[in-house]
């Protein structure tokens, strides 16, 4: 009997708003291939003409990667996108929601959103916390990432994950990775060295009927890493530009990722691609371990 193939969800905001063309199209294709090579089924998620699509076709991915009028859909934008027939790319939070509706247990992304630097308390005028954290707290599935994006306030993001009861797993590491860098100085809750060990944690989550996600953080491969002290001044420079331009909240992350690519002459882009590939591979391996249980 052929074993059941588990699906691994992939998001589309990273394709439409996180990576430049033509890298985004090539990468989207590559991630699906990596998942398939590991014996799982890839499903890239996005919204086409007001329909939430779980398993975009190549043409649909290409459309989201190249068209001008593709919305960045956080969860709050999803009702309008469906009712008004928009095309849109789904963030981590929105992808998790749609994947969960389709009972998909594992999702791979690059870096999660979190608490932005300088974010004050609600009402302070500077409150900016990604809806990704809310989704992680309320949607039960495995989310594989390279840590919160380095442009964020990592300490505060780590703290909110704890407050909201999200178990942070270090995949072959004791430290939460920081997207471009393998280290952050911040701890994980539990270390797993194999996909099987992650699968055992998933089983425990099920038994306990926990409603939160299991956040598996995988350090970027050493060869592609940009050490934290090297990327820090560049992030500061890009953040200063954000402040000078008074960008709207949803525009901040795409702007920062693009500027970092320009300022590092594509070094950060290649790091981003490397970690996305690795996360897809680990996610697929976790999915295959889950089918064996
Ligand atoms: N990971 C990447 N690149 C990206 C993103 C993640 O490597 O562009 C996207 C994800 O879709 C994530 C979003 O949900 O950035 C966070 O945006 P915001 O900070 O506006 O919530
Ligand atoms: Mn935000």
Tab-separated table of C-alpha atoms and ligand atoms in Angstrom:
chain	number	residue	atom	x	y	z
A	1	UNK	CA	0.000	0.000	0.000
A	2	UNK	CA	1.294	3.461	-0.897
A	3	UNK	CA	1.677	5.534	2.286
A	4	UNK	CA	-0.540	8.601	2.519
A	5	UNK	CA	1.298	11.679	1.361
A	6	UNK	CA	1.107	14.599	3.749
A	7	UNK	CA	0.887	18.114	2.390
A	8	UNK	CA	3.292	20.939	3.207
A	9	UNK	CA	1.847	24.434	2.817
A	10	UNK	CA	3.961	27.253	1.347
A	11	UNK	CA	3.102	30.946	1.481
A	12	UNK	CA	2.941	33.491	-1.340
A	13	UNK	CA	3.755	36.848	0.293
A	14	UNK	CA	7.409	35.902	0.256
A	15	UNK	CA	7.019	35.319	-3.501
A	16	UNK	CA	4.998	38.447	-4.332
A	17	UNK	CA	6.400	40.953	-1.826
A	18	UNK	CA	9.482	39.414	-0.206
A	19	UNK	CA	11.747	38.512	-3.121
A	20	UNK	CA	12.570	40.311	-6.389
A	21	UNK	CA	11.679	38.963	-9.828
A	22	UNK	CA	12.859	36.583	-11.340
A	23	UNK	CA	14.283	35.010	-8.146
A	24	UNK	CA	10.789	34.751	-6.712
A	25	UNK	CA	9.370	32.605	-9.547
A	26	UNK	CA	12.392	30.303	-9.602
A	27	UNK	CA	12.366	29.957	-5.830
A	28	UNK	CA	8.637	29.148	-5.655
A	29	UNK	CA	9.158	26.363	-8.172
A	30	UNK	CA	12.232	25.099	-6.356
A	31	UNK	CA	10.471	24.947	-2.984
A	32	UNK	CA	7.693	22.801	-4.428
A	33	UNK	CA	10.301	20.492	-5.959
A	34	UNK	CA	12.215	20.189	-2.681
A	35	UNK	CA	9.019	19.209	-0.838
A	36	UNK	CA	8.104	16.659	-3.521
A	37	UNK	CA	11.629	15.185	-3.516
A	38	UNK	CA	11.249	14.490	0.203
A	39	UNK	CA	8.049	12.553	-0.446
A	40	UNK	CA	5.469	15.140	0.633
A	41	UNK	CA	2.982	17.126	-1.441
A	42	UNK	CA	3.558	20.877	-1.812
A	43	UNK	CA	0.649	23.341	-1.776
A	44	UNK	CA	1.475	27.004	-2.297
A	45	UNK	CA	-1.380	29.134	-0.984
A	46	UNK	CA	-2.700	32.428	-2.348
A	47	UNK	CA	-5.838	34.222	-3.506
A	48	UNK	CA	-6.784	34.421	-7.194
A	49	UNK	CA	-9.792	36.453	-8.291
A	50	UNK	CA	-11.312	36.236	-4.832
A	51	UNK	CA	-10.786	32.511	-4.429
A	52	UNK	CA	-8.503	31.151	-1.719
A	53	UNK	CA	-6.425	28.614	-3.611
A	54	UNK	CA	-4.647	25.837	-1.746
A	55	UNK	CA	-2.220	24.510	-4.344
A	56	UNK	CA	-1.597	27.313	-6.843
A	57	UNK	CA	-0.755	26.285	-10.409
A	58	UNK	CA	2.537	27.355	-11.981
A	59	UNK	CA	0.716	30.011	-13.993
A	60	UNK	CA	-1.017	31.339	-10.870
A	61	UNK	CA	2.291	31.522	-8.982
A	62	UNK	CA	3.871	33.338	-11.909
A	63	UNK	CA	0.934	35.756	-11.918
A	64	UNK	CA	1.261	36.563	-8.205
A	65	UNK	CA	5.027	36.944	-8.667
A	66	UNK	CA	4.792	39.412	-11.529
A	67	UNK	CA	1.464	41.286	-11.544
A	68	UNK	CA	1.324	44.865	-10.229
A	69	UNK	CA	-1.976	44.733	-8.353
A	70	UNK	CA	-1.335	41.822	-6.000
A	71	UNK	CA	-2.474	42.655	-2.469
A	72	UNK	CA	-0.481	41.606	0.585
A	73	UNK	CA	-3.184	39.764	2.482
A	74	UNK	CA	-2.987	39.671	6.223
A	75	UNK	CA	-5.892	37.908	7.906
A	76	UNK	CA	-7.850	41.152	8.303
A	77	UNK	CA	-7.711	41.676	4.523
A	78	UNK	CA	-8.981	38.227	3.594
A	79	UNK	CA	-12.753	38.920	3.747
A	80	UNK	CA	-12.396	41.934	1.440
A	81	UNK	CA	-10.178	39.960	-0.939
A	82	UNK	CA	-12.763	37.192	-1.241
A	83	UNK	CA	-15.817	39.458	-1.450
A	84	UNK	CA	-14.229	41.868	-3.949
A	85	UNK	CA	-12.494	39.297	-6.148
A	86	UNK	CA	-8.924	40.465	-5.522
A	87	UNK	CA	-5.667	38.738	-6.356
A	88	UNK	CA	-3.529	38.485	-3.272
A	89	UNK	CA	-0.493	36.907	-1.674
A	90	UNK	CA	-0.977	35.396	1.755
A	91	UNK	CA	1.224	36.216	4.768
A	92	UNK	CA	2.235	33.637	7.347
A	93	UNK	CA	-0.933	34.278	9.364
A	94	UNK	CA	-3.270	34.057	6.374
A	95	UNK	CA	-1.512	31.015	4.937
A	96	UNK	CA	-1.822	29.266	8.307
A	97	UNK	CA	-5.540	29.990	8.418
A	98	UNK	CA	-6.199	28.625	4.921
A	99	UNK	CA	-3.879	25.644	5.416
A	100	UNK	CA	-5.691	24.757	8.627
A	101	UNK	CA	-9.074	24.851	6.842
A	102	UNK	CA	-7.601	22.228	4.507
A	103	UNK	CA	-6.253	20.215	7.463
A	104	UNK	CA	-2.660	20.692	6.381
A	105	UNK	CA	-0.397	19.973	9.381
A	106	UNK	CA	2.930	21.505	8.281
A	107	UNK	CA	3.849	24.869	6.776
A	108	UNK	CA	7.233	26.218	5.687
A	109	UNK	CA	8.148	29.896	5.428
A	110	UNK	CA	11.255	32.105	5.650
A	111	UNK	CA	10.993	34.314	8.698
A	112	UNK	CA	7.905	35.043	10.744
A	113	UNK	CA	6.629	38.527	11.496
A	114	UNK	CA	6.707	39.768	15.077
A	115	UNK	CA	7.093	42.859	17.219
A	116	UNK	CA	8.624	45.711	15.228
A	117	UNK	CA	11.453	47.701	16.780
A	118	UNK	CA	10.248	50.786	18.567
A	119	UNK	CA	6.735	49.380	18.799
A	120	UNK	CA	5.130	51.008	21.796
A	121	UNK	CA	2.075	49.804	23.721
A	122	UNK	CA	-1.334	49.820	21.944
A	123	UNK	CA	-2.525	53.399	21.607
A	124	UNK	CA	0.974	54.866	21.679
A	125	UNK	CA	0.894	55.581	17.955
A	126	UNK	CA	3.835	53.269	17.317
A	127	UNK	CA	2.239	49.892	18.083
A	128	UNK	CA	3.232	47.453	15.311
A	129	UNK	CA	2.962	43.748	16.036
A	130	UNK	CA	2.505	41.244	13.213
A	131	UNK	CA	-0.701	39.252	13.053
A	132	UNK	CA	1.623	36.255	12.543
A	133	UNK	CA	2.040	36.077	16.340
A	134	UNK	CA	-1.721	35.934	16.864
A	135	UNK	CA	-2.022	33.158	14.261
A	136	UNK	CA	0.782	31.186	15.891
A	137	UNK	CA	-1.037	31.456	19.226
A	138	UNK	CA	-4.376	30.214	17.894
A	139	UNK	CA	-3.837	27.846	14.939
A	140	UNK	CA	-2.503	24.360	15.686
A	141	UNK	CA	0.073	23.312	13.097
A	142	UNK	CA	3.813	23.005	12.630
A	143	UNK	CA	5.385	26.199	11.275
A	144	UNK	CA	8.968	25.859	10.072
A	145	UNK	CA	10.966	29.101	9.817
A	146	UNK	CA	14.454	30.543	10.306
A	147	UNK	CA	13.290	32.571	13.299
A	148	UNK	CA	11.645	35.979	13.382
A	149	UNK	CA	12.908	38.359	10.715
A	150	UNK	CA	16.058	40.164	11.864
A	151	UNK	CA	14.489	43.574	11.220
A	152	UNK	CA	12.259	43.013	14.270
A	153	UNK	CA	12.674	43.439	18.003
A	154	UNK	CA	13.739	39.833	18.604
A	155	UNK	CA	13.635	39.976	22.385
A	156	UNK	CA	10.093	41.328	22.442
A	157	UNK	CA	9.013	38.848	19.770
A	158	UNK	CA	10.454	35.960	21.802
A	159	UNK	CA	8.614	37.273	24.863
A	160	UNK	CA	5.245	37.454	23.068
A	161	UNK	CA	5.682	33.887	21.793
A	162	UNK	CA	6.097	32.846	25.416
A	163	UNK	CA	3.132	34.913	26.621
A	164	UNK	CA	0.899	33.404	23.937
A	165	UNK	CA	1.961	29.845	24.694
A	166	UNK	CA	3.766	29.083	21.452
A	167	UNK	CA	6.376	26.346	21.914
A	168	UNK	CA	9.589	27.396	20.171
A	169	UNK	CA	11.608	24.421	18.938
A	170	UNK	CA	15.281	24.791	18.049
A	171	UNK	CA	16.053	22.482	15.156
A	172	UNK	CA	19.594	21.242	15.834
A	173	UNK	CA	20.181	24.357	17.932
A	174	UNK	CA	19.731	25.583	21.520
A	175	UNK	CA	19.358	29.188	20.430
A	176	UNK	CA	16.523	30.771	18.501
A	177	UNK	CA	18.009	31.690	15.113
A	178	UNK	CA	17.583	35.230	13.794
A	179	UNK	CA	16.792	34.781	10.087
A	180	UNK	CA	20.038	35.999	8.416
A	181	UNK	CA	22.084	34.814	11.418
A	182	UNK	CA	22.231	31.472	13.178
A	183	UNK	CA	22.215	33.013	16.650
A	184	UNK	CA	20.199	35.558	18.605
A	185	UNK	CA	21.323	35.000	22.184
A	186	UNK	CA	17.708	34.028	22.953
A	187	UNK	CA	16.748	30.520	24.098
A	188	UNK	CA	14.376	27.998	22.558
A	189	UNK	CA	11.977	25.940	24.669
A	190	UNK	CA	13.114	22.567	23.413
A	191	UNK	CA	15.753	21.279	21.036
A	192	UNK	CA	15.003	18.642	18.394
A	193	UNK	CA	17.752	17.028	16.343
A	194	UNK	CA	15.610	14.935	13.985
A	195	UNK	CA	12.259	15.219	12.177
A	196	UNK	CA	11.147	12.249	14.267
A	197	UNK	CA	11.688	14.223	17.478
A	198	UNK	CA	9.550	17.058	16.098
A	199	UNK	CA	6.846	14.550	15.156
A	200	UNK	CA	6.829	13.282	18.751
A	201	UNK	CA	6.225	16.847	19.972
A	202	UNK	CA	3.357	17.192	17.486
A	203	UNK	CA	1.802	14.069	18.916
A	204	UNK	CA	2.092	15.516	22.432
A	205	UNK	CA	0.401	18.733	21.247
A	206	UNK	CA	-2.484	16.671	19.844
A	207	UNK	CA	-2.872	14.675	23.036
A	208	UNK	CA	-2.956	17.874	25.062
A	209	UNK	CA	-5.412	19.462	22.599
A	210	UNK	CA	-3.279	22.579	22.460
A	211	UNK	CA	-4.571	25.265	20.109
A	212	UNK	CA	-1.247	26.934	19.426
A	213	UNK	CA	1.310	26.256	16.724
A	214	UNK	CA	4.605	24.495	17.185
A	215	UNK	CA	7.224	26.928	15.883
A	216	UNK	CA	10.215	25.012	14.543
A	217	UNK	CA	13.152	27.386	14.077
A	218	UNK	CA	15.944	26.212	11.774
A	219	UNK	CA	19.227	28.169	11.555
A	220	UNK	CA	20.209	29.264	8.047
A	221	UNK	CA	23.001	27.024	6.617
A	222	UNK	CA	26.386	28.271	7.907
A	223	UNK	CA	27.714	28.899	4.390
A	224	UNK	CA	24.896	31.382	3.704
A	225	UNK	CA	24.801	33.060	7.116
A	226	UNK	CA	25.309	36.794	7.626
A	227	UNK	CA	26.530	37.101	11.230
A	228	UNK	CA	24.346	39.387	13.368
A	229	UNK	CA	27.092	41.986	13.930
A	230	UNK	CA	27.666	42.264	10.166
A	231	UNK	CA	24.016	42.784	9.190
A	232	UNK	CA	23.151	45.031	12.179
A	233	UNK	CA	24.415	48.390	10.786
A	234	UNK	CA	22.657	47.720	7.471
A	235	UNK	CA	19.388	46.966	9.236
A	236	UNK	CA	19.764	50.192	11.238
A	237	UNK	CA	20.310	52.163	8.024
A	238	UNK	CA	17.240	50.613	6.371
A	239	UNK	CA	15.134	51.239	9.493
A	240	UNK	CA	16.172	54.901	9.451
A	241	UNK	CA	14.836	55.139	5.894
A	242	UNK	CA	11.521	53.625	6.997
A	243	UNK	CA	11.223	56.288	9.696
A	244	UNK	CA	12.064	59.070	7.219
A	245	UNK	CA	9.421	57.905	4.748
A	246	UNK	CA	6.631	57.248	7.298
A	247	UNK	CA	5.587	54.051	5.538
A	248	UNK	CA	2.275	52.354	6.261
A	249	UNK	CA	2.480	49.238	8.442
A	250	UNK	CA	2.035	46.532	5.781
A	251	UNK	CA	4.616	48.214	3.543
A	252	UNK	CA	7.344	48.167	6.184
A	253	UNK	CA	8.510	44.558	5.900
A	254	UNK	CA	8.618	44.408	2.058
A	255	UNK	CA	10.464	47.762	1.972
A	256	UNK	CA	13.051	46.610	4.502
A	257	UNK	CA	13.705	43.297	2.747
A	258	UNK	CA	14.145	45.075	-0.587
A	259	UNK	CA	16.448	47.768	0.830
A	260	UNK	CA	18.588	45.182	2.627
A	261	UNK	CA	19.003	43.363	-0.691
A	262	UNK	CA	20.140	46.592	-2.331
A	263	UNK	CA	22.432	47.647	0.533
A	264	UNK	CA	24.129	44.232	0.810
A	265	UNK	CA	24.370	43.878	-2.993
A	266	UNK	CA	22.129	40.808	-2.905
A	267	UNK	CA	23.940	39.043	-0.098
A	268	UNK	CA	20.818	39.152	2.099
A	269	UNK	CA	18.763	37.926	-0.858
A	270	UNK	CA	20.929	34.836	-1.224
A	271	UNK	CA	20.734	34.190	2.512
A	272	UNK	CA	16.940	34.473	2.299
A	273	UNK	CA	16.813	31.984	-0.597
A	274	UNK	CA	19.089	29.513	1.212
A	275	UNK	CA	17.006	29.510	4.380
A	276	UNK	CA	13.749	29.147	2.467
A	277	UNK	CA	15.094	26.051	0.673
A	278	UNK	CA	16.286	24.507	3.896
A	279	UNK	CA	13.005	25.209	5.700
A	280	UNK	CA	11.018	23.546	2.903
A	281	UNK	CA	13.240	20.475	3.182
A	282	UNK	CA	12.927	20.216	6.973
A	283	UNK	CA	9.150	20.792	6.805
A	284	UNK	CA	8.774	17.976	4.277
A	285	UNK	CA	10.890	15.668	6.415
A	286	UNK	CA	8.685	16.451	9.428
A	287	UNK	CA	5.593	15.725	7.316
A	288	UNK	CA	7.006	12.351	6.283
A	289	UNK	CA	7.829	11.520	9.890
A	290	UNK	CA	4.229	12.371	10.813
A	291	UNK	CA	2.866	9.890	8.242
A	292	UNK	CA	4.976	7.143	9.811
A	293	UNK	CA	3.420	7.705	13.244
B	1	LIG	N1	9.566	35.516	5.221
B	1	LIG	C1	10.417	35.930	4.256
B	1	LIG	N2	10.008	36.984	3.477
B	1	LIG	C2	8.761	37.574	3.621
B	1	LIG	C3	7.878	37.104	4.644
B	1	LIG	C4	8.343	36.075	5.403
B	1	LIG	O1	11.515	35.379	4.107
B	1	LIG	O2	8.428	38.485	2.881
B	1	LIG	C5	6.491	37.725	4.824
B	1	LIG	C6	5.574	36.695	5.501
B	1	LIG	O3	4.457	36.493	4.658
B	1	LIG	C7	5.170	37.339	6.807
B	1	LIG	C8	5.195	38.785	6.465
B	1	LIG	O4	3.909	36.901	7.244
B	1	LIG	O5	6.395	38.895	5.674
B	1	LIG	C9	5.181	39.643	7.715
B	1	LIG	O6	4.732	40.921	7.376
B	1	LIG	P1	4.257	41.955	8.536
B	1	LIG	O7	5.493	42.241	9.323
B	1	LIG	O8	3.731	43.145	7.776
B	1	LIG	O9	3.194	41.263	9.335
B	2	LIG	MN1	2.831	45.132	10.948
